[in-house]
PDB file of C-alpha atoms and ligand atoms in Angstrom:
ATOM      1  CA  MET G 790      -9.489  -1.933 -17.619  1.00  0.00           C
ATOM      2  CA  SER G 791     -10.090  -0.075 -14.130  1.00  0.00           C
ATOM      3  CA  LYS G 792     -12.936   1.429 -12.590  1.00  0.00           C
ATOM      4  CA  GLU G 793     -13.438   4.854 -10.481  1.00  0.00           C
ATOM      5  CA  THR G 794     -15.938   1.518  -8.371  1.00  0.00           C
ATOM      6  CA  PRO G 795     -14.098  -1.099  -7.687  1.00  0.00           C
ATOM      7  CA  ASP G 796     -16.581  -4.444  -6.710  1.00  0.00           C
ATOM      8  CA  GLY G 797     -16.999  -4.427  -3.394  1.00  0.00           C
ATOM      9  CA  GLY G 798     -16.566  -0.851  -3.490  1.00  0.00           C
ATOM     10  CA  TRP G 799     -14.443   1.549  -1.134  1.00  0.00           C
ATOM     11  CA  GLU G 800     -16.523   2.121   1.491  1.00  0.00           C
ATOM     12  CA  PRO G 801     -15.218  -0.886   3.106  1.00  0.00           C
ATOM     13  CA  LEU G 802     -11.664   0.096   2.758  1.00  0.00           C
ATOM     14  CA  ARG G 803     -12.366   3.851   3.713  1.00  0.00           C
ATOM     15  CA  GLN G 804     -13.971   2.331   7.043  1.00  0.00           C
ATOM     16  CA  ALA G 805     -10.911  -1.221   7.448  1.00  0.00           C
ATOM     17  CA  ALA G 806      -8.078   2.270   7.173  1.00  0.00           C
ATOM     18  CA  THR G 807      -9.865   3.940  10.555  1.00  0.00           C
ATOM     19  CA  VAL G 808     -10.063   0.883  12.025  1.00  0.00           C
ATOM     20  CA  ALA G 809      -6.542   0.672  11.635  1.00  0.00           C
ATOM     21  CA  LEU G 810      -5.677   4.628  12.301  1.00  0.00           C
ATOM     22  CA  THR G 811      -6.579   3.336  15.881  1.00  0.00           C
ATOM     23  CA  LYS G 812      -3.499   0.906  16.594  1.00  0.00           C
ATOM     24  CA  ALA G 813      -1.488   3.148  14.986  1.00  0.00           C
ATOM     25  CA  TYR G 814       1.820   3.791  17.527  1.00  0.00           C
ATOM     26  CA  ALA G 815       2.723   7.560  17.070  1.00  0.00           C
ATOM     27  CA  PRO G 816       4.129   9.288  19.520  1.00  0.00           C
ATOM     28  CA  TYR G 817       6.741  11.274  17.594  1.00  0.00           C
ATOM     29  CA  SER G 818       5.321  13.190  15.350  1.00  0.00           C
ATOM     30  CA  ASN G 819       1.705  12.662  16.723  1.00  0.00           C
ATOM     31  CA  PHE G 820      -0.253  12.666  12.975  1.00  0.00           C
ATOM     32  CA  PRO G 821      -1.745   8.557  13.327  1.00  0.00           C
ATOM     33  CA  VAL G 822      -1.742   6.627   9.319  1.00  0.00           C
ATOM     34  CA  GLY G 823      -4.486   4.694   9.021  1.00  0.00           C
ATOM     35  CA  ALA G 824      -3.850   2.972   5.360  1.00  0.00           C
ATOM     36  CA  ALA G 825      -6.847  -0.798   3.984  1.00  0.00           C
ATOM     37  CA  ALA G 826      -5.993  -2.544   0.928  1.00  0.00           C
ATOM     38  CA  ARG G 827      -8.539  -5.317  -1.327  1.00  0.00           C
ATOM     39  CA  LEU G 828      -6.538  -8.237  -2.357  1.00  0.00           C
ATOM     40  CA  GLU G 829      -7.524 -10.401  -4.983  1.00  0.00           C
ATOM     41  CA  ASP G 830      -9.198 -12.307  -4.192  1.00  0.00           C
ATOM     42  CA  GLY G 831     -11.618  -9.829  -2.559  1.00  0.00           C
ATOM     43  CA  SER G 832      -9.444  -9.755   2.256  1.00  0.00           C
ATOM     44  CA  ILE G 833      -9.229  -6.840   2.739  1.00  0.00           C
ATOM     45  CA  VAL G 834      -6.405  -6.249   5.164  1.00  0.00           C
ATOM     46  CA  SER G 835      -5.164  -3.033   6.742  1.00  0.00           C
ATOM     47  CA  GLY G 836      -2.142  -1.013   8.502  1.00  0.00           C
ATOM     48  CA  CYS G 837      -0.806   1.865  11.274  1.00  0.00           C
ATOM     49  CA  ASN G 838       1.891   3.593  11.385  1.00  0.00           C
ATOM     50  CA  VAL G 839       4.216   2.326  14.076  1.00  0.00           C
ATOM     51  CA  GLU G 840       6.739   5.058  15.157  1.00  0.00           C
ATOM     52  CA  ASN G 841      10.674   4.303  16.609  1.00  0.00           C
ATOM     53  CA  ALA G 842      12.204   7.143  18.445  1.00  0.00           C
ATOM     54  CA  SER G 843      15.764   6.751  16.228  1.00  0.00           C
ATOM     55  CA  TYR G 844      12.221   9.071  13.783  1.00  0.00           C
ATOM     56  CA  GLY G 845      14.307   8.029  11.138  1.00  0.00           C
ATOM     57  CA  LEU G 846      13.381   4.049  11.662  1.00  0.00           C
ATOM     58  CA  THR G 847       9.687   4.192  11.702  1.00  0.00           C
ATOM     59  CA  LEU G 848       7.231   2.172   9.983  1.00  0.00           C
ATOM     60  CA  CYS G 849       5.040   4.015   7.530  1.00  0.00           C
ATOM     61  CA  ALA G 850       0.513   2.329   7.652  1.00  0.00           C
ATOM     62  CA  GLU G 851       1.894   0.442   4.472  1.00  0.00           C
ATOM     63  CA  CYS G 852       5.323  -1.415   6.066  1.00  0.00           C
ATOM     64  CA  THR G 853       2.599  -2.927   7.903  1.00  0.00           C
ATOM     65  CA  LEU G 854      -0.465  -2.835   6.153  1.00  0.00           C
ATOM     66  CA  VAL G 855       2.273  -4.515   3.300  1.00  0.00           C
ATOM     67  CA  GLY G 856       3.356  -6.892   6.279  1.00  0.00           C
ATOM     68  CA  ALA G 857      -0.346  -8.277   7.337  1.00  0.00           C
ATOM     69  CA  ALA G 858      -1.022  -8.360   3.560  1.00  0.00           C
ATOM     70  CA  ARG G 859       1.763 -11.480   3.343  1.00  0.00           C
ATOM     71  CA  MET G 860       0.907 -12.743   6.394  1.00  0.00           C
ATOM     72  CA  ASN G 861      -2.506 -13.416   5.268  1.00  0.00           C
ATOM     73  CA  GLY G 862      -2.078 -15.634   3.028  1.00  0.00           C
ATOM     74  CA  GLY G 863      -0.478 -12.294   0.175  1.00  0.00           C
ATOM     75  CA  GLY G 864      -1.471 -12.171  -3.199  1.00  0.00           C
ATOM     76  CA  LEU G 865      -2.010  -8.931  -5.485  1.00  0.00           C
ATOM     77  CA  ILE G 866      -3.033  -5.268  -4.802  1.00  0.00           C
ATOM     78  CA  THR G 867      -6.806  -4.530  -6.488  1.00  0.00           C
ATOM     79  CA  GLU G 868      -7.448  -0.696  -3.701  1.00  0.00           C
ATOM     80  CA  PHE G 869      -5.544   1.081  -1.520  1.00  0.00           C
ATOM     81  CA  TYR G 870      -6.823   3.810   0.347  1.00  0.00           C
ATOM     82  CA  CYS G 871      -5.227   5.543   3.583  1.00  0.00           C
ATOM     83  CA  VAL G 872      -5.405   7.801   5.975  1.00  0.00           C
ATOM     84  CA  ASP G 873      -4.744  10.521   8.506  1.00  0.00           C
ATOM     85  CA  GLY G 874      -6.130  11.164  12.202  1.00  0.00           C
ATOM     86  CA  SER G 875      -8.220  13.195  10.747  1.00  0.00           C
ATOM     87  CA  GLY G 876     -10.004  10.623   8.698  1.00  0.00           C
ATOM     88  CA  ALA G 877      -8.626  12.800   4.920  1.00  0.00           C
ATOM     89  CA  ILE G 878      -7.058  10.838   2.781  1.00  0.00           C
ATOM     90  CA  LEU G 879      -3.959  10.651   3.028  1.00  0.00           C
ATOM     91  CA  MET G 880      -1.255   9.826  -0.238  1.00  0.00           C
ATOM     92  CA  PRO G 881       1.381   7.402   0.530  1.00  0.00           C
ATOM     93  CA  CYS G 882       4.927   8.528   0.573  1.00  0.00           C
ATOM     94  CA  GLY G 883       7.376   8.125  -1.934  1.00  0.00           C
ATOM     95  CA  ARG G 884       8.951   5.070  -0.174  1.00  0.00           C
ATOM     96  CA  CYS G 885       5.790   3.647   0.338  1.00  0.00           C
ATOM     97  CA  ARG G 886       4.111   4.093  -3.163  1.00  0.00           C
ATOM     98  CA  GLN G 887       7.294   2.199  -3.800  1.00  0.00           C
ATOM     99  CA  LEU G 888       6.239  -0.444  -1.311  1.00  0.00           C
ATOM    100  CA  LEU G 889       2.572  -0.065  -2.658  1.00  0.00           C
ATOM    101  CA  PHE G 890       4.604  -1.019  -6.492  1.00  0.00           C
ATOM    102  CA  GLU G 891       5.900  -4.309  -5.414  1.00  0.00           C
ATOM    103  CA  PHE G 892       1.877  -5.986  -4.962  1.00  0.00           C
ATOM    104  CA  SER G 893       0.107  -4.342  -7.250  1.00  0.00           C
ATOM    105  CA  THR G 894      -0.470  -4.767 -10.796  1.00  0.00           C
ATOM    106  CA  ALA G 895      -2.235  -1.952 -14.167  1.00  0.00           C
ATOM    107  CA  ALA G 896      -5.431  -1.741 -12.489  1.00  0.00           C
ATOM    108  CA  THR G 897      -4.823  -1.222  -8.819  1.00  0.00           C
ATOM    109  CA  LEU G 898      -6.471   1.763  -7.728  1.00  0.00           C
ATOM    110  CA  VAL G 899      -4.855   3.744  -4.846  1.00  0.00           C
ATOM    111  CA  MET G 900      -7.772   6.578  -3.561  1.00  0.00           C
ATOM    112  CA  THR G 901      -6.814  10.383  -3.335  1.00  0.00           C
ATOM    113  CA  SER G 902      -7.730  13.706  -2.706  1.00  0.00           C
ATOM    114  CA  SER G 903      -9.086  14.092  -5.996  1.00  0.00           C
ATOM    115  CA  GLY G 904     -10.330  10.830  -6.647  1.00  0.00           C
ATOM    116  CA  ALA G 905      -8.501   6.913  -7.699  1.00  0.00           C
ATOM    117  CA  LYS G 906      -5.544   7.162  -9.671  1.00  0.00           C
ATOM    118  CA  THR G 907      -3.542   3.745 -10.803  1.00  0.00           C
ATOM    119  CA  MET G 908       0.039   2.918  -9.800  1.00  0.00           C
ATOM    120  CA  ASP G 909       1.396   4.290 -12.609  1.00  0.00           C
ATOM    121  CA  ALA G 910      -0.538   7.527 -12.254  1.00  0.00           C
ATOM    122  CA  ILE G 911       1.394   7.980  -8.357  1.00  0.00           C
ATOM    123  CA  LEU G 912       4.378   6.526  -8.916  1.00  0.00           C
ATOM    124  CA  PRO G 913       5.304   7.004 -13.106  1.00  0.00           C
ATOM    125  CA  ASP G 914       7.914   4.549 -14.728  1.00  0.00           C
ATOM    126  CA  ALA G 915       8.135   2.356 -12.345  1.00  0.00           C
ATOM    127  CA  PHE G 916      11.806   0.785 -10.682  1.00  0.00           C
ATOM    128  CA  GLY G 917      10.262  -2.782  -9.481  1.00  0.00           C
ATOM    129  CA  PRO G 918      10.181  -6.658 -10.234  1.00  0.00           C
ATOM    130  CA  ASN G 919      11.337  -6.534 -13.776  1.00  0.00           C
ATOM    131  CA  ASN G 920      13.513  -4.854 -13.991  1.00  0.00           C
ATOM    132  CA  LEU G 921      15.667  -7.180 -12.155  1.00  0.00           C
ATOM    133  CA  GLN G 922      14.656 -10.236 -14.609  1.00  0.00           C
ATOM    134  CA  ASP G 923      17.623  -9.762 -17.374  1.00  0.00           C
ATOM    135  CA  ALA G 924      19.654  -9.745 -13.885  1.00  0.00           C
ATOM    136  CA  ASN G 925      19.081 -13.456 -14.879  1.00  0.00           C
ATOM    137  CA  SER G 926      20.151 -13.948 -11.002  1.00  0.00           C
ATOM    138  CA  PRO G 927      17.820 -17.552  -9.379  1.00  0.00           C
ATOM    139  CA  LYS G 928      16.462 -14.959  -6.463  1.00  0.00           C
ATOM    140  CA  TYR G 929      14.198 -12.870  -9.007  1.00  0.00           C
ATOM    141  CA  THR G 930      12.643 -15.969  -9.791  1.00  0.00           C
ATOM    142  CA  GLU G 931       9.975 -14.247  -6.945  1.00  0.00           C
ATOM    143  CA  ASN G 932       8.409 -12.413  -8.341  1.00  0.00           C
ATOM    144  CA  PRO G 933       4.843 -11.382  -7.454  1.00  0.00           C
ATOM    145  CA  LYS G 934       3.476 -10.098  -9.953  1.00  0.00           C
ATOM    146  CA  GLU G 935       4.002 -13.575 -11.565  1.00  0.00           C
ATOM    147  CA  GLN G 936       2.501 -15.432  -8.316  1.00  0.00           C
ATOM    148  CA  PRO G 937      -0.445 -18.337  -9.426  1.00  0.00           C
TER     149      PRO G 937
HETATM  150  N1  LIG Y1199       3.274   8.448   7.091  1.00  0.00           N
HETATM  151  C1  LIG Y1199       2.501   6.941   6.923  1.00  0.00           C
HETATM  152  O1  LIG Y1199       2.333   5.570   7.899  1.00  0.00           O
HETATM  153  N2  LIG Y1199       2.121   6.473   5.466  1.00  0.00           N
HETATM  154  C2  LIG Y1199       2.287   7.560   4.199  1.00  0.00           C
HETATM  155  O2  LIG Y1199       2.571   7.208   3.792  1.00  0.00           O
HETATM  156  C3  LIG Y1199       3.564   8.941   4.901  1.00  0.00           C
HETATM  157  C4  LIG Y1199       3.145   9.598   6.745  1.00  0.00           C
HETATM  158  C5  LIG Y1199       3.662   7.654   8.863  1.00  0.00           C
HETATM  159  C6  LIG Y1199       4.506   8.461   9.238  1.00  0.00           C
HETATM  160  C7  LIG Y1199       4.698   9.155  10.426  1.00  0.00           C
HETATM  161  O3  LIG Y1199       4.673   8.348  11.646  1.00  0.00           O
HETATM  162  C8  LIG Y1199       3.667   9.603   9.899  1.00  0.00           C
HETATM  163  O4  LIG Y1199       3.032   9.637   9.465  1.00  0.00           O
HETATM  164  C9  LIG Y1199       4.422  11.982   9.705  1.00  0.00           C
HETATM  165  O5  LIG Y1199       5.230  11.131   8.736  1.00  0.00           O
END
């Protein structure tokens, strides 16, 4: 059962996202973003947006966050918090909801301007790793949700 206030609270995530914000590289949009997530083991990972002169190749903060999560040993996300340059809570874009879903559970909470929500609330009926299992291919056995 998910809880509005997770173990450890939201404040460490807000703070980590705010620190990550200072690392953003956003000279084209002038819209820095910082994101932070708590993983199952209680560790906190963060990310910032990294833009590129070829605008469409921009990495959202969630992209660098999921990379950091993997580089820090992986694990699923229990809570996620994202801020814009003013420190206000920012909703993940559509693509990034998919990125987060890959490493989430039914209990994963995303902080929104209207309170904590489950991934299912922000990406209903999501396409995910389980949809690929019917493909019965060795390449699809690395479902992160089934890793120990
Ligand atoms: N951005 C993110 O980093 N995450 C989101 O979920 C929304 C958008 C970034 C991408 C771009 O660098 C800037 O915000 C403006 O779109």
